[in-house]
Amino acid sequence: MRVLAMLDGTPADPLTPLIRVDDLGLTRGDGVFETILVVDGKPRELGPHLDRLANSAAMLGLPVPDRARWERCVQVVLDNWRGGGEMALKLIYTRGPEFGDGTPTGYAMGLPIGEKVLAARAAGVSAVLLERGYDPAIVARAPWLLLGAKSLSYAVNMAALRHAESMGAAEVIFTAADGSVLEGPTSTVVVASGRTLRTTPPSSGILRGTTQGALFRAAERAGWVTKVEPLTVRELKDAEGVFLASSVRKITRVHTLDGVALPETGALHKELTALYESEY
Amino acid sequence: MRVLAMLDGTPADPLTPLIRVDDLGLTRGDGVFETILVVDGKPRELGPHLDRLANSAAMLGLPVPDRARWERCVQVVLDNWRGGGEMALKLIYTRGPEFGDGTPTGYAMGLPIGEKVLAARAAGVSAVLLERGYDPAIVARAPWLLLGAKSLSYAVNMAALRHAESMGAAEVIFTAADGSVLEGPTSTVVVASGRTLRTTPPSSGILRGTTQGALFRAAERAGWVTKVEPLTVRELKDAEGVFLASSVRKITRVHTLDGVALPETGALHKELTALYESEY
């Protein structure tokens, strides 16, 4: 079951070719995207996702996304979905054809949640630390590096995941040149110790996490302390629990890091998942 | 005038949508490309370009490109071109549709040389130095960063060029975290001093230049010394001539760097261009 709607609100067949060979999203990775979890017809964090799409688009100098059009386009996908209770909703927005009239390409796709993600939600994942190669100090002074934009240029993220697989792990936690912890290729890192949740700051060039944001909101209401501040690898390894948060995988446990088993976090994972779910 | 041929050798209309919305080249920038100069029906450095396509594909873990099929596909574009003496020939090779049978997407496009490139060939360009954010020491130990692969994930290169434009320059020369000179977003840096040509080594994470390679071959035969070794910004600024080499722009002079006029290189540019042209 896959459902597609173009940004103009037209439903379309996802198997029919609809993109030109000179689309700059394809030839230059020149575009942005979002992935949103939909449960029982309700998109989670749609507002923050559309905010982030707009922020990524601004970083790439794309035309400002028309929010009302995106909301309508999303609604067309929701209205046509017959694939069950959960859906991964992808929004794609590119600079459009190189030899076109300057109109961006935009569409929304509804997809089933992948088997791997469902397995990871249930059993947790093994992760490896991989260097991302930059120092967080460069983020503010080099906006052309697009650090913190969710661009279509994700080849490095995909290569890192393949590298992890070759090492027998399913996930990656990137580290910066200064040794600090960054994010996963498609997730936000959250660590728990005592009644404190921590994640790394967007100023270090990572993507602001929508799922992490929802979890932190709920946790704060329940009396947890939350901190958004740089995190060392030592602190990651010493934490009571390490989690990867993302829209489709929700709050996934990291049970093994660089081949070493982390503390058992069954009860903690249950509590954090309940906090996150309480937002909806 | 634009000509398109799919990897199976079929000519196709470049204005008709031919790519699926779930092509991983589009949704993840997960693919590789080459741009080749064709003059009077003859592709320049086709062998080195196909070698580099294969190398980039290997770095991304893509299926090995079938050389004979690519050569046939290129020939279909050449046979159908009616756009004049020069053509930019683009090869695109992606991981294919995410929900497909695993077949990669491949095609070749023949395009006219852009006005900006023609102007740059004639008048030279103004360039700015921009940080690329990584230290060359990381290249060998972090293959997942794909440094030196010509991937479709070029959003940073495009953003750097837009940043240069906002500073009144047309081009960028990237520098590494150790202060050394790297490459342009779509070109190789060549400097000339005395009878020595220098460029930076692929081990620093840059793309091996096909046009620079042709120039160096010819220069060596003509008695020039050529060096492929790390280059400092000081050496760049003190050189007798700074050039950006790429397939479509050939050997383009940099006449201004960070707003400061570089030495006049009319005669030197003429000599290097003649050397490069002598290869064909």
PDB file of C-alpha atoms in Angstrom, chain A residues 2 4 6 13-31 33 35 59-61 90 92 94-95 98-99 107 109 111-112 129-135 138 141-146 150-160 162-163 174 186, chain B residues 2 4 6 13-31 33 35 59-61 90 92 94-95 98-99 107 109 111-112 129-135 138 141-146 150-160 162-163 174 186:
ATOM      1  CA  ARG A   2       1.516   3.272  -1.129  1.00  0.00           C
ATOM      2  CA  LEU A   4       1.017   9.578  -3.515  1.00  0.00           C
ATOM      3  CA  MET A   6       1.530  15.917  -5.774  1.00  0.00           C
ATOM      4  CA  ASP A  13       0.171   6.514  -9.044  1.00  0.00           C
ATOM      5  CA  PRO A  14       3.487   6.029  -7.182  1.00  0.00           C
ATOM      6  CA  LEU A  15       4.670   3.475  -9.764  1.00  0.00           C
ATOM      7  CA  THR A  16       4.271   5.833 -12.748  1.00  0.00           C
ATOM      8  CA  PRO A  17       7.366   7.936 -13.511  1.00  0.00           C
ATOM      9  CA  LEU A  18       6.493  11.532 -12.579  1.00  0.00           C
ATOM     10  CA  ILE A  19       9.906  13.187 -12.217  1.00  0.00           C
ATOM     11  CA  ARG A  20      11.995  14.621 -15.048  1.00  0.00           C
ATOM     12  CA  VAL A  21      15.579  13.460 -15.576  1.00  0.00           C
ATOM     13  CA  ASP A  22      16.839  17.034 -15.013  1.00  0.00           C
ATOM     14  CA  ASP A  23      15.122  17.554 -11.664  1.00  0.00           C
ATOM     15  CA  LEU A  24      17.756  19.205  -9.460  1.00  0.00           C
ATOM     16  CA  GLY A  25      16.559  17.118  -6.513  1.00  0.00           C
ATOM     17  CA  LEU A  26      17.906  14.149  -8.460  1.00  0.00           C
ATOM     18  CA  THR A  27      20.923  15.561 -10.306  1.00  0.00           C
ATOM     19  CA  ARG A  28      22.219  17.670  -7.367  1.00  0.00           C
ATOM     20  CA  GLY A  29      20.465  16.351  -4.226  1.00  0.00           C
ATOM     21  CA  ASP A  30      19.101  19.896  -4.181  1.00  0.00           C
ATOM     22  CA  GLY A  31      15.946  19.701  -2.096  1.00  0.00           C
ATOM     23  CA  PHE A  33      12.355  16.344   2.987  1.00  0.00           C
ATOM     24  CA  THR A  35       9.199  11.931   7.386  1.00  0.00           C
ATOM     25  CA  MET A  59      18.937  27.058   4.421  1.00  0.00           C
ATOM     26  CA  LEU A  60      19.030  25.797   0.824  1.00  0.00           C
ATOM     27  CA  GLY A  61      17.622  29.034  -0.608  1.00  0.00           C
ATOM     28  CA  LYS A  90       7.205  11.498   3.399  1.00  0.00           C
ATOM     29  CA  ILE A  92       9.726  15.828  -0.706  1.00  0.00           C
ATOM     30  CA  THR A  94      13.096  20.009  -4.653  1.00  0.00           C
ATOM     31  CA  ARG A  95      14.348  22.964  -6.688  1.00  0.00           C
ATOM     32  CA  GLU A  98      17.039  22.488 -14.203  1.00  0.00           C
ATOM     33  CA  PHE A  99      15.596  23.375 -17.606  1.00  0.00           C
ATOM     34  CA  TYR A 107       4.901  15.643  -3.287  1.00  0.00           C
ATOM     35  CA  MET A 109       3.934   9.808  -0.077  1.00  0.00           C
ATOM     36  CA  LEU A 111       4.173   4.296   3.029  1.00  0.00           C
ATOM     37  CA  PRO A 112       3.886   1.316   5.369  1.00  0.00           C
ATOM     38  CA  LEU A 129      30.069   5.347  16.804  1.00  0.00           C
ATOM     39  CA  LEU A 130      31.274   6.807  13.492  1.00  0.00           C
ATOM     40  CA  GLU A 131      33.081  10.090  12.904  1.00  0.00           C
ATOM     41  CA  ARG A 132      31.115  12.758  11.022  1.00  0.00           C
ATOM     42  CA  GLY A 133      34.269  14.752  10.305  1.00  0.00           C
ATOM     43  CA  TYR A 134      33.431  18.325  11.330  1.00  0.00           C
ATOM     44  CA  ASP A 135      33.971  20.447  14.426  1.00  0.00           C
ATOM     45  CA  ILE A 138      32.219  25.564  12.158  1.00  0.00           C
ATOM     46  CA  ARG A 141      30.340  30.384  10.442  1.00  0.00           C
ATOM     47  CA  ALA A 142      29.827  28.081   7.419  1.00  0.00           C
ATOM     48  CA  PRO A 143      26.105  28.011   6.530  1.00  0.00           C
ATOM     49  CA  TRP A 144      26.912  26.594   3.063  1.00  0.00           C
ATOM     50  CA  LEU A 145      27.745  23.256   4.750  1.00  0.00           C
ATOM     51  CA  LEU A 146      23.969  22.957   5.394  1.00  0.00           C
ATOM     52  CA  LYS A 150      17.271  17.958   6.215  1.00  0.00           C
ATOM     53  CA  SER A 151      18.400  17.988   2.599  1.00  0.00           C
ATOM     54  CA  LEU A 152      18.007  15.257  -0.022  1.00  0.00           C
ATOM     55  CA  SER A 153      21.821  14.938  -0.074  1.00  0.00           C
ATOM     56  CA  TYR A 154      21.775  11.969   2.295  1.00  0.00           C
ATOM     57  CA  ALA A 155      24.359   9.727   0.588  1.00  0.00           C
ATOM     58  CA  VAL A 156      26.741  10.026   3.571  1.00  0.00           C
ATOM     59  CA  ASN A 157      23.973   9.019   5.997  1.00  0.00           C
ATOM     60  CA  MET A 158      23.109   6.004   3.854  1.00  0.00           C
ATOM     61  CA  ALA A 159      26.800   5.035   3.493  1.00  0.00           C
ATOM     62  CA  ALA A 160      27.251   5.271   7.274  1.00  0.00           C
ATOM     63  CA  ARG A 162      25.780   0.443   5.262  1.00  0.00           C
ATOM     64  CA  HIS A 163      29.131   0.691   7.066  1.00  0.00           C
ATOM     65  CA  PHE A 174      27.876  10.198  14.701  1.00  0.00           C
ATOM     66  CA  THR A 186      18.093   9.480  10.599  1.00  0.00           C
TER      67      THR A 186
ATOM     68  CA  ARG B   2      18.807  18.328 -25.298  1.00  0.00           C
ATOM     69  CA  LEU B   4      18.532  11.798 -23.635  1.00  0.00           C
ATOM     70  CA  MET B   6      18.430   5.585 -21.017  1.00  0.00           C
ATOM     71  CA  ASP B  13      12.278  12.721 -24.514  1.00  0.00           C
ATOM     72  CA  PRO B  14      14.074  14.739 -21.779  1.00  0.00           C
ATOM     73  CA  LEU B  15      10.855  16.688 -21.035  1.00  0.00           C
ATOM     74  CA  THR B  16       8.764  13.570 -20.305  1.00  0.00           C
ATOM     75  CA  PRO B  17       8.852  12.429 -16.662  1.00  0.00           C
ATOM     76  CA  LEU B  18      10.824   9.168 -16.587  1.00  0.00           C
ATOM     77  CA  ILE B  19      11.870   8.850 -12.943  1.00  0.00           C
ATOM     78  CA  ARG B  20       9.746   7.427 -10.143  1.00  0.00           C
ATOM     79  CA  VAL B  21       9.053   9.450  -7.002  1.00  0.00           C
ATOM     80  CA  ASP B  22      10.768   6.775  -4.861  1.00  0.00           C
ATOM     81  CA  ASP B  23      14.029   6.723  -6.833  1.00  0.00           C
ATOM     82  CA  LEU B  24      16.769   6.694  -4.174  1.00  0.00           C
ATOM     83  CA  GLY B  25      18.837   9.055  -6.324  1.00  0.00           C
ATOM     84  CA  LEU B  26      16.119  11.602  -5.630  1.00  0.00           C
ATOM     85  CA  THR B  27      14.968  10.759  -2.099  1.00  0.00           C
ATOM     86  CA  ARG B  28      18.480  10.096  -0.690  1.00  0.00           C
ATOM     87  CA  GLY B  29      20.941  11.642  -3.168  1.00  0.00           C
ATOM     88  CA  ASP B  30      22.057   8.017  -3.463  1.00  0.00           C
ATOM     89  CA  GLY B  31      23.804   7.803  -6.812  1.00  0.00           C
ATOM     90  CA  PHE B  33      27.391  11.134 -11.905  1.00  0.00           C
ATOM     91  CA  THR B  35      30.000  15.380 -16.788  1.00  0.00           C
ATOM     92  CA  MET B  59      32.474   3.949  -2.822  1.00  0.00           C
ATOM     93  CA  LEU B  60      28.653   4.077  -2.568  1.00  0.00           C
ATOM     94  CA  GLY B  61      28.254   0.303  -2.766  1.00  0.00           C
ATOM     95  CA  LYS B  90      25.998  14.005 -18.232  1.00  0.00           C
ATOM     96  CA  ILE B  92      23.595   9.704 -14.003  1.00  0.00           C
ATOM     97  CA  THR B  94      21.349   5.860  -9.047  1.00  0.00           C
ATOM     98  CA  ARG B  95      20.420   3.009  -6.713  1.00  0.00           C
ATOM     99  CA  GLU B  98      13.279   2.144  -3.228  1.00  0.00           C
ATOM    100  CA  PHE B  99      10.268  -0.099  -3.853  1.00  0.00           C
ATOM    101  CA  TYR B 107      20.855   7.609 -18.250  1.00  0.00           C
ATOM    102  CA  MET B 109      21.990  13.502 -21.318  1.00  0.00           C
ATOM    103  CA  LEU B 111      23.202  19.454 -23.109  1.00  0.00           C
ATOM    104  CA  PRO B 112      24.458  22.712 -24.559  1.00  0.00           C
ATOM    105  CA  LEU B 129      37.842  30.658  -0.281  1.00  0.00           C
ATOM    106  CA  LEU B 130      35.230  28.768   1.758  1.00  0.00           C
ATOM    107  CA  GLU B 131      35.798  26.197   4.480  1.00  0.00           C
ATOM    108  CA  ARG B 132      34.762  22.619   3.666  1.00  0.00           C
ATOM    109  CA  GLY B 133      34.877  21.613   7.311  1.00  0.00           C
ATOM    110  CA  TYR B 134      36.925  18.404   7.403  1.00  0.00           C
ATOM    111  CA  ASP B 135      40.550  17.544   8.059  1.00  0.00           C
ATOM    112  CA  ILE B 138      39.967  11.725   8.200  1.00  0.00           C
ATOM    113  CA  ARG B 141      39.782   6.263   8.051  1.00  0.00           C
ATOM    114  CA  ALA B 142      36.156   7.333   7.349  1.00  0.00           C
ATOM    115  CA  PRO B 143      35.122   5.948   3.927  1.00  0.00           C
ATOM    116  CA  TRP B 144      31.432   6.498   4.801  1.00  0.00           C
ATOM    117  CA  LEU B 145      31.998  10.267   4.394  1.00  0.00           C
ATOM    118  CA  LEU B 146      32.341   9.520   0.632  1.00  0.00           C
ATOM    119  CA  LYS B 150      31.192  12.158  -7.258  1.00  0.00           C
ATOM    120  CA  SER B 151      27.832  11.454  -5.638  1.00  0.00           C
ATOM    121  CA  LEU B 152      24.475  13.051  -6.438  1.00  0.00           C
ATOM    122  CA  SER B 153      24.504  14.531  -2.905  1.00  0.00           C
ATOM    123  CA  TYR B 154      25.795  17.888  -4.143  1.00  0.00           C
ATOM    124  CA  ALA B 155      23.604  20.238  -2.086  1.00  0.00           C
ATOM    125  CA  VAL B 156      26.636  21.583  -0.187  1.00  0.00           C
ATOM    126  CA  ASN B 157      28.474  22.305  -3.439  1.00  0.00           C
ATOM    127  CA  MET B 158      25.443  24.150  -4.803  1.00  0.00           C
ATOM    128  CA  ALA B 159      24.982  26.085  -1.534  1.00  0.00           C
ATOM    129  CA  ALA B 160      28.653  27.101  -1.595  1.00  0.00           C
ATOM    130  CA  ARG B 162      25.151  30.435  -4.075  1.00  0.00           C
ATOM    131  CA  HIS B 163      27.104  31.772  -1.091  1.00  0.00           C
ATOM    132  CA  PHE B 174      37.281  24.958  -0.662  1.00  0.00           C
ATOM    133  CA  THR B 186      32.697  21.338  -9.545  1.00  0.00           C
TER     134      THR B 186
END
